[in-house]
Tab-separated table of C-alpha atoms in Angstrom:
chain	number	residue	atom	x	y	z
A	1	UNK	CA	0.000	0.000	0.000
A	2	UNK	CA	1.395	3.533	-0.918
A	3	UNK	CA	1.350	6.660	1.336
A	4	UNK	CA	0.618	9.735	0.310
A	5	UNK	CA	0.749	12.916	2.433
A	6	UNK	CA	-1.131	15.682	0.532
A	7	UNK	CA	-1.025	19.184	1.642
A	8	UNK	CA	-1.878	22.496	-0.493
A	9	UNK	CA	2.194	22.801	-1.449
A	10	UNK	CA	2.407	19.155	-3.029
A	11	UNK	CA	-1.387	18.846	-4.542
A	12	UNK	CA	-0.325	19.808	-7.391
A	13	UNK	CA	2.356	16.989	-7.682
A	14	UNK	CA	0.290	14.944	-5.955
A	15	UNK	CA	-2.718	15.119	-9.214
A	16	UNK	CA	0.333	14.581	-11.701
A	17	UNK	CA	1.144	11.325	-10.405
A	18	UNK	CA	-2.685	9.923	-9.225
A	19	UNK	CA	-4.086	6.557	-10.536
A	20	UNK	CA	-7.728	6.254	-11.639
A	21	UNK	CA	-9.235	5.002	-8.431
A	22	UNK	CA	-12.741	4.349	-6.000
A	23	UNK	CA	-12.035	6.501	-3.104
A	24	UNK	CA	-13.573	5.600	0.674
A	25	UNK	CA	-14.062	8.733	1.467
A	26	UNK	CA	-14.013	9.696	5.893
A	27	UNK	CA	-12.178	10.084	8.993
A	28	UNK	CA	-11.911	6.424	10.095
A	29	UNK	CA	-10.703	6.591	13.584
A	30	UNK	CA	-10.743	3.037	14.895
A	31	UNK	CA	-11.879	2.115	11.625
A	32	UNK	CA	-14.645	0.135	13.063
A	33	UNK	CA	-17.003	-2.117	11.323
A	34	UNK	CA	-19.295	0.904	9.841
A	35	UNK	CA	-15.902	2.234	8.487
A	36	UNK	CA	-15.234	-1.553	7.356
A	37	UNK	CA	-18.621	-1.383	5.733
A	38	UNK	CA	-17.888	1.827	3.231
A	39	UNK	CA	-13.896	0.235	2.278
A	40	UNK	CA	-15.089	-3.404	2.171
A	41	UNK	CA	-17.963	-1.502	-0.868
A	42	UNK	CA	-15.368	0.676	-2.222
A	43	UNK	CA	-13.104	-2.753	-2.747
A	44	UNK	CA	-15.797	-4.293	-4.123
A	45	UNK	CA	-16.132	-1.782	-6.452
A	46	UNK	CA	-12.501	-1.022	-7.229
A	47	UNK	CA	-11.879	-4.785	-8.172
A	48	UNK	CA	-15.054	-4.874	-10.665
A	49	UNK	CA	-14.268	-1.778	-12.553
A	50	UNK	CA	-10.302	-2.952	-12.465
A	51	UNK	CA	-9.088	0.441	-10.747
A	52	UNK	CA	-7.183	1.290	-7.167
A	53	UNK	CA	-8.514	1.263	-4.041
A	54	UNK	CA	-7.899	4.429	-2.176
A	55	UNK	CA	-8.866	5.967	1.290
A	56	UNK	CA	-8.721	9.268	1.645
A	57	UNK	CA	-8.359	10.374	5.405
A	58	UNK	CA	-7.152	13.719	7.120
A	59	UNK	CA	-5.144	14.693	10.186
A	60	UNK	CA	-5.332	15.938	12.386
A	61	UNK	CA	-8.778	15.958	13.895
A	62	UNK	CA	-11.103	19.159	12.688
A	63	UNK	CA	-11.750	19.784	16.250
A	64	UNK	CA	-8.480	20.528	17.086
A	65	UNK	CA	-7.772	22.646	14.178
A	66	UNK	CA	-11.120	25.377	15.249
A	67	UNK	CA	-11.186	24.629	18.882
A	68	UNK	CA	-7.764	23.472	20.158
A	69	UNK	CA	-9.982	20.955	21.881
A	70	UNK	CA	-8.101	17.836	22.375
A	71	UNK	CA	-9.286	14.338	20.891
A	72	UNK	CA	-9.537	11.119	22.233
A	73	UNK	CA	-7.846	9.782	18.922
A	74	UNK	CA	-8.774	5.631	19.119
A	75	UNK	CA	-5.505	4.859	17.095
A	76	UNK	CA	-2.623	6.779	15.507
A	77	UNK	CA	-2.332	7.216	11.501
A	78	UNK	CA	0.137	4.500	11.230
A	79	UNK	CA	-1.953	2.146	13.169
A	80	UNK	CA	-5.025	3.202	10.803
A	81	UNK	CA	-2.560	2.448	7.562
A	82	UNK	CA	-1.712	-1.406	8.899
A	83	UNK	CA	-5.410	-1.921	9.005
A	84	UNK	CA	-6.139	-0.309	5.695
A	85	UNK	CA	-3.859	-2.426	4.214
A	86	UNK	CA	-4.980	-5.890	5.809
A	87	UNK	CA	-8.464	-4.640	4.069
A	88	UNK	CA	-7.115	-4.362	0.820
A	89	UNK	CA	-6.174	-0.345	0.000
A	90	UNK	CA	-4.466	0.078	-2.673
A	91	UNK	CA	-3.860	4.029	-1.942
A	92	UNK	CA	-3.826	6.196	1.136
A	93	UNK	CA	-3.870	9.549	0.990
A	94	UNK	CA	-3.482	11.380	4.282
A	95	UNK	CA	-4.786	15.283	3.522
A	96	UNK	CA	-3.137	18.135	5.973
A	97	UNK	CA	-6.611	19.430	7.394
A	98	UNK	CA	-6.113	23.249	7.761
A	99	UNK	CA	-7.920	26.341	8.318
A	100	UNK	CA	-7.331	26.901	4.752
A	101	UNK	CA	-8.368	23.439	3.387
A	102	UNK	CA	-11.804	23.596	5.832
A	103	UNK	CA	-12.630	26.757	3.957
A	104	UNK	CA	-12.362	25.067	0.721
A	105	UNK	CA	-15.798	25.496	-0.874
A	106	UNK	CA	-17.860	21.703	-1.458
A	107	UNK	CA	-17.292	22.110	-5.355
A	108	UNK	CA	-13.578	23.039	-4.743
A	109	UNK	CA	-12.607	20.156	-2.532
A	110	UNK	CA	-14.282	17.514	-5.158
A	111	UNK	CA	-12.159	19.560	-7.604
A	112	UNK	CA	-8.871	19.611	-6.734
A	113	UNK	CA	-9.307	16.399	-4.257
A	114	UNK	CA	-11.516	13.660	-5.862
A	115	UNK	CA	-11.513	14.909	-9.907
A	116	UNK	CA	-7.817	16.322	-9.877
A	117	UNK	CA	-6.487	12.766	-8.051
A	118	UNK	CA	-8.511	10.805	-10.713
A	119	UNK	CA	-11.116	9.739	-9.216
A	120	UNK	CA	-14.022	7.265	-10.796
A	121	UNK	CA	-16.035	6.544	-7.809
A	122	UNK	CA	-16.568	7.712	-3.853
A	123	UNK	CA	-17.567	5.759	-1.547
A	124	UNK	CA	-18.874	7.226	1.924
A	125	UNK	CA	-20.937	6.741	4.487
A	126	UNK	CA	-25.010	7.881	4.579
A	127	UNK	CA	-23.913	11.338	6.938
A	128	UNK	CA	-20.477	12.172	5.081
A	129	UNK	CA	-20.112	16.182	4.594
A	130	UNK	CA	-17.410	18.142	3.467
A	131	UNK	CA	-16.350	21.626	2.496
A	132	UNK	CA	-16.852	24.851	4.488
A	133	UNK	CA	-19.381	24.355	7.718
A	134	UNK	CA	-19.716	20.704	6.160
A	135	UNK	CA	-22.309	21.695	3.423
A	136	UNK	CA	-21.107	19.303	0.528
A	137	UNK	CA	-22.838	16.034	0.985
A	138	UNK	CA	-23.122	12.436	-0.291
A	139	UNK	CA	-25.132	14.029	-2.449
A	140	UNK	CA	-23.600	16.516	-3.879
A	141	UNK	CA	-20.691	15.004	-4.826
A	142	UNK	CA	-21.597	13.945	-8.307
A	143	UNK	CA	-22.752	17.406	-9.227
A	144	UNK	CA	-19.789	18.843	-7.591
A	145	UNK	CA	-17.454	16.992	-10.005
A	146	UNK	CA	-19.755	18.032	-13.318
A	147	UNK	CA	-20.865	14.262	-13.187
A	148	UNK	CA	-17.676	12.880	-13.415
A	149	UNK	CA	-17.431	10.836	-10.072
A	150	UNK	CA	-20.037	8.133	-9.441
A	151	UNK	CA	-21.128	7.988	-5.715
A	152	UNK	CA	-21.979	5.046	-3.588
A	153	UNK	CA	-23.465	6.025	-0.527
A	154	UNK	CA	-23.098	3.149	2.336
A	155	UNK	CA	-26.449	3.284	4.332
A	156	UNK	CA	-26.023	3.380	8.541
A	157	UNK	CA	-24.583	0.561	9.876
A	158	UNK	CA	-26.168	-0.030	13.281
A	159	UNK	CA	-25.646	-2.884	16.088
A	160	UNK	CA	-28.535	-3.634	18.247
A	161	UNK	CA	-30.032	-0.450	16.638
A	162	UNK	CA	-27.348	2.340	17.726
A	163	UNK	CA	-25.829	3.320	14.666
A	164	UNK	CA	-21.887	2.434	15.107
A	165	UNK	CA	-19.554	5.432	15.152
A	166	UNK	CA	-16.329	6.428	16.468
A	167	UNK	CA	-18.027	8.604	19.071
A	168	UNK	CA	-20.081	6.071	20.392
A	169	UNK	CA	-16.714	3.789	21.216
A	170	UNK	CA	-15.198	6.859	22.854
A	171	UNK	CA	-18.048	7.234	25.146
A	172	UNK	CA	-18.092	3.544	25.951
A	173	UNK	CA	-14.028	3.613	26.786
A	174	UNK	CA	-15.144	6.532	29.143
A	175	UNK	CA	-17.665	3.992	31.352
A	176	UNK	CA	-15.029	0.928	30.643
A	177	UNK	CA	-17.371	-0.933	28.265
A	178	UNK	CA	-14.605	-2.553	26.171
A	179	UNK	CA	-16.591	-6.076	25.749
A	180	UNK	CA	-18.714	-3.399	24.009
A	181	UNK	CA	-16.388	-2.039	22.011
A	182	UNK	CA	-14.805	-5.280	20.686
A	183	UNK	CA	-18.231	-5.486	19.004
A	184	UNK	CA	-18.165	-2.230	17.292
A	185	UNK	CA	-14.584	-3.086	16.054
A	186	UNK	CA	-14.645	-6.588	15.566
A	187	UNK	CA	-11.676	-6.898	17.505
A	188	UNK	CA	-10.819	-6.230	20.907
A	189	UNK	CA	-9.534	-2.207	21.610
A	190	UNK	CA	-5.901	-2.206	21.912
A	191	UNK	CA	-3.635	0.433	22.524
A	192	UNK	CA	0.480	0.978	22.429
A	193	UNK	CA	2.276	1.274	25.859
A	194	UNK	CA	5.772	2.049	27.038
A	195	UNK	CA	6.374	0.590	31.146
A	196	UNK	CA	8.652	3.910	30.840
A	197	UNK	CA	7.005	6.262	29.223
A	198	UNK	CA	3.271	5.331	29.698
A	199	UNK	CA	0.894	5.281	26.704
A	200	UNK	CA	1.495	6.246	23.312
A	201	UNK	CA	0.397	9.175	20.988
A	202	UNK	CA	-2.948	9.028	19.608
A	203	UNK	CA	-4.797	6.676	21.853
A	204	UNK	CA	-7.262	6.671	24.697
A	205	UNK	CA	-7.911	4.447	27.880
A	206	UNK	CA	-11.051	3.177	29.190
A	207	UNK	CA	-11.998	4.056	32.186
A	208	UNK	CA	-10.192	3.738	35.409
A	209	UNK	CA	-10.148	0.293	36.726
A	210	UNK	CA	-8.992	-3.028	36.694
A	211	UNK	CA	-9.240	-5.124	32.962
A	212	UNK	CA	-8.442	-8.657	31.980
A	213	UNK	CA	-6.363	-8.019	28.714
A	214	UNK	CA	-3.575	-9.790	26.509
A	215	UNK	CA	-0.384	-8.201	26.303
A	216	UNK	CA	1.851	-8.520	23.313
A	217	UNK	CA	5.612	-7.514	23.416
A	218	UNK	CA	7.465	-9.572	20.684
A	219	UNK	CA	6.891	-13.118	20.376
A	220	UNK	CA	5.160	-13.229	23.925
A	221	UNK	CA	1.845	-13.506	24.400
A	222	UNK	CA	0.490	-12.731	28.354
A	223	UNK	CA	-2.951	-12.809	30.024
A	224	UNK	CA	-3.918	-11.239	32.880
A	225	UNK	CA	-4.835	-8.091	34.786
A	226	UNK	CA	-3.662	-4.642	34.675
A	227	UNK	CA	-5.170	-1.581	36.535
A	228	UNK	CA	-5.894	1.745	34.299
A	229	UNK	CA	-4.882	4.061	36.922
A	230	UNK	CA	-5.839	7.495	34.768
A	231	UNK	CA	-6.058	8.377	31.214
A	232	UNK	CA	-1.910	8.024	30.752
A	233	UNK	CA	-0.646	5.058	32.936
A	234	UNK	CA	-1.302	1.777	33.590
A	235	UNK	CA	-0.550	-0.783	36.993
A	236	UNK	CA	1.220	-3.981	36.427
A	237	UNK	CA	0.633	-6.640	38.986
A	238	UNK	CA	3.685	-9.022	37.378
A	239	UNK	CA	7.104	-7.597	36.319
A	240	UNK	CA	6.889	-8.551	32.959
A	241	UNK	CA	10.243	-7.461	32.190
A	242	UNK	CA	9.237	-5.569	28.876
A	243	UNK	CA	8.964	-2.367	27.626
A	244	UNK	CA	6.875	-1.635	24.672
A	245	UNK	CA	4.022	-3.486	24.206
A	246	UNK	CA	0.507	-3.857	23.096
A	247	UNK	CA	-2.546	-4.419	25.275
A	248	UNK	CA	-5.697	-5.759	24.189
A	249	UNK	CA	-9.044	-4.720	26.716
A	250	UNK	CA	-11.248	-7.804	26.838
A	251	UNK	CA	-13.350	-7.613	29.767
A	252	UNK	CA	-13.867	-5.234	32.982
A	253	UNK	CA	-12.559	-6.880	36.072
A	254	UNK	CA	-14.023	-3.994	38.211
A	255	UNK	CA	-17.161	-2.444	37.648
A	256	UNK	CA	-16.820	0.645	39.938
A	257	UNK	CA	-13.847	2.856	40.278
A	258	UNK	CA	-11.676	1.790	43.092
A	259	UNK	CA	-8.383	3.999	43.226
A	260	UNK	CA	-4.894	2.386	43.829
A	261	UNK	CA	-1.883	4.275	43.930
């Protein structure tokens, strides 16, 4: 799978060397199964017409850009590329999201970022919007390109009738619901963590409490139980003699916060 950073220096560059291409179109943090729904239908579509499969992303998160209100980011770009690629993308293009580029009219954006990088067919979700103060929609997107994109819109994907969304897993990481949340992904949450440093860019703990998870650090596999003590650091009950590592949230040991220093 190929990278590509795009920012309003390099677009131009960036159009010059495009392939024709369906393009998921959204934010994807977590990329859960709703996200899974619109790439799994742009793949499908990409391998019928004989074209690349491309995701189109941004970073960081709008909110910080208007607000400089910090996100609970689920999973860090490079984390969101390894799963993009075990589902088949072809292209990844990773768009600098400005001030600037969020004032980008609807028709512009479709311009110079869907038509200029070549491509045949979006793909997005039912409540996709783009442009300035969101006004493009699913829906607009054909016009927007003087009919040269065709648009699949990917209906609401819901699970026991809630629709799925990154939002809703953030909220359920807040109450420690993560039996919940391995639902919505179709894997169990996992996150980065240094014993040194404590956890890693661009991902969020459940709540505080104890967990029964599986930590990965190399070849080892271990199960057992670690206490979240805040939103940064996590208790060990073992030395596990490791460093780096990756923890997987299965089930809540605890169900009500009990503090231990």
């Amino acid at each position: 799978m190929k990278i590509i950073i795009v920012n309003e220096n390099n677009l131009p560059i960036v159009q010059q060397n495009s392939e024709p291409a369906v393009m998921a179109l959204g934010f994807f943090d977590g990329v859960h199964k709703g996200h899974q729904e619109v790439i799994l239908a742009a793949r499908k579509k990409a391998r019928k017409n004989g074209l690349k499969l491309a995701v189109m992303s941004f970073f960081p998160h709008p909110k910080t850009v208007f607000s400089n209100e910090e996100v609970d980011y689920l999973m860090p770009m490079e984390k969101k590329a390894e799963r993009f690629q075990s589902l088949g993308v072809d292209l990844f293009y990773i768009v600098d999201f400005t001030k600037s580029f969020a004032a980008l009219q609807p028709k512009q954006f479709v311009q110079q970022y869907l038509v200029g990088l070549q491509v045949q067919y979006a793909v997005a979700g039912f409540d996709y919007t783009y442009g300035a103060k969101g006004a493009g929609t699913t829906t607009t997107i054909h016009s927007d390109s003087d009919c040269k994109i065709i648009v699949d819109i990917v209906k609401r994907f819901s699970i026991s009738g809630k629709k799925v969304s990154s939002t809703c897993i953030r909220e359920k990481l807040k109450r420690g619901y993560v039996e919940e949340v391995t639902a919505l992904l179709g894997k169990p949450y996992s996150v980065q963590y240094s014993v040194k440093n404590g956890l890693h860019d661009y991902y969020t703990l459940p709540q505080c409490g104890e967990y029964y998870v599986t930590i990965l650090a190399g070849k080892r596999a271990i199960s057992q139980k670690v206490y979240v003590k805040n939103t940064e650091d996590i208790i060990f009950y073992h030395d596990l003699n490791i460093d780096d590592c990756s923890i997987y949230f299965h089930q809540r040991a605890t169900q009500k916060y009990q503090e231990i220093s």
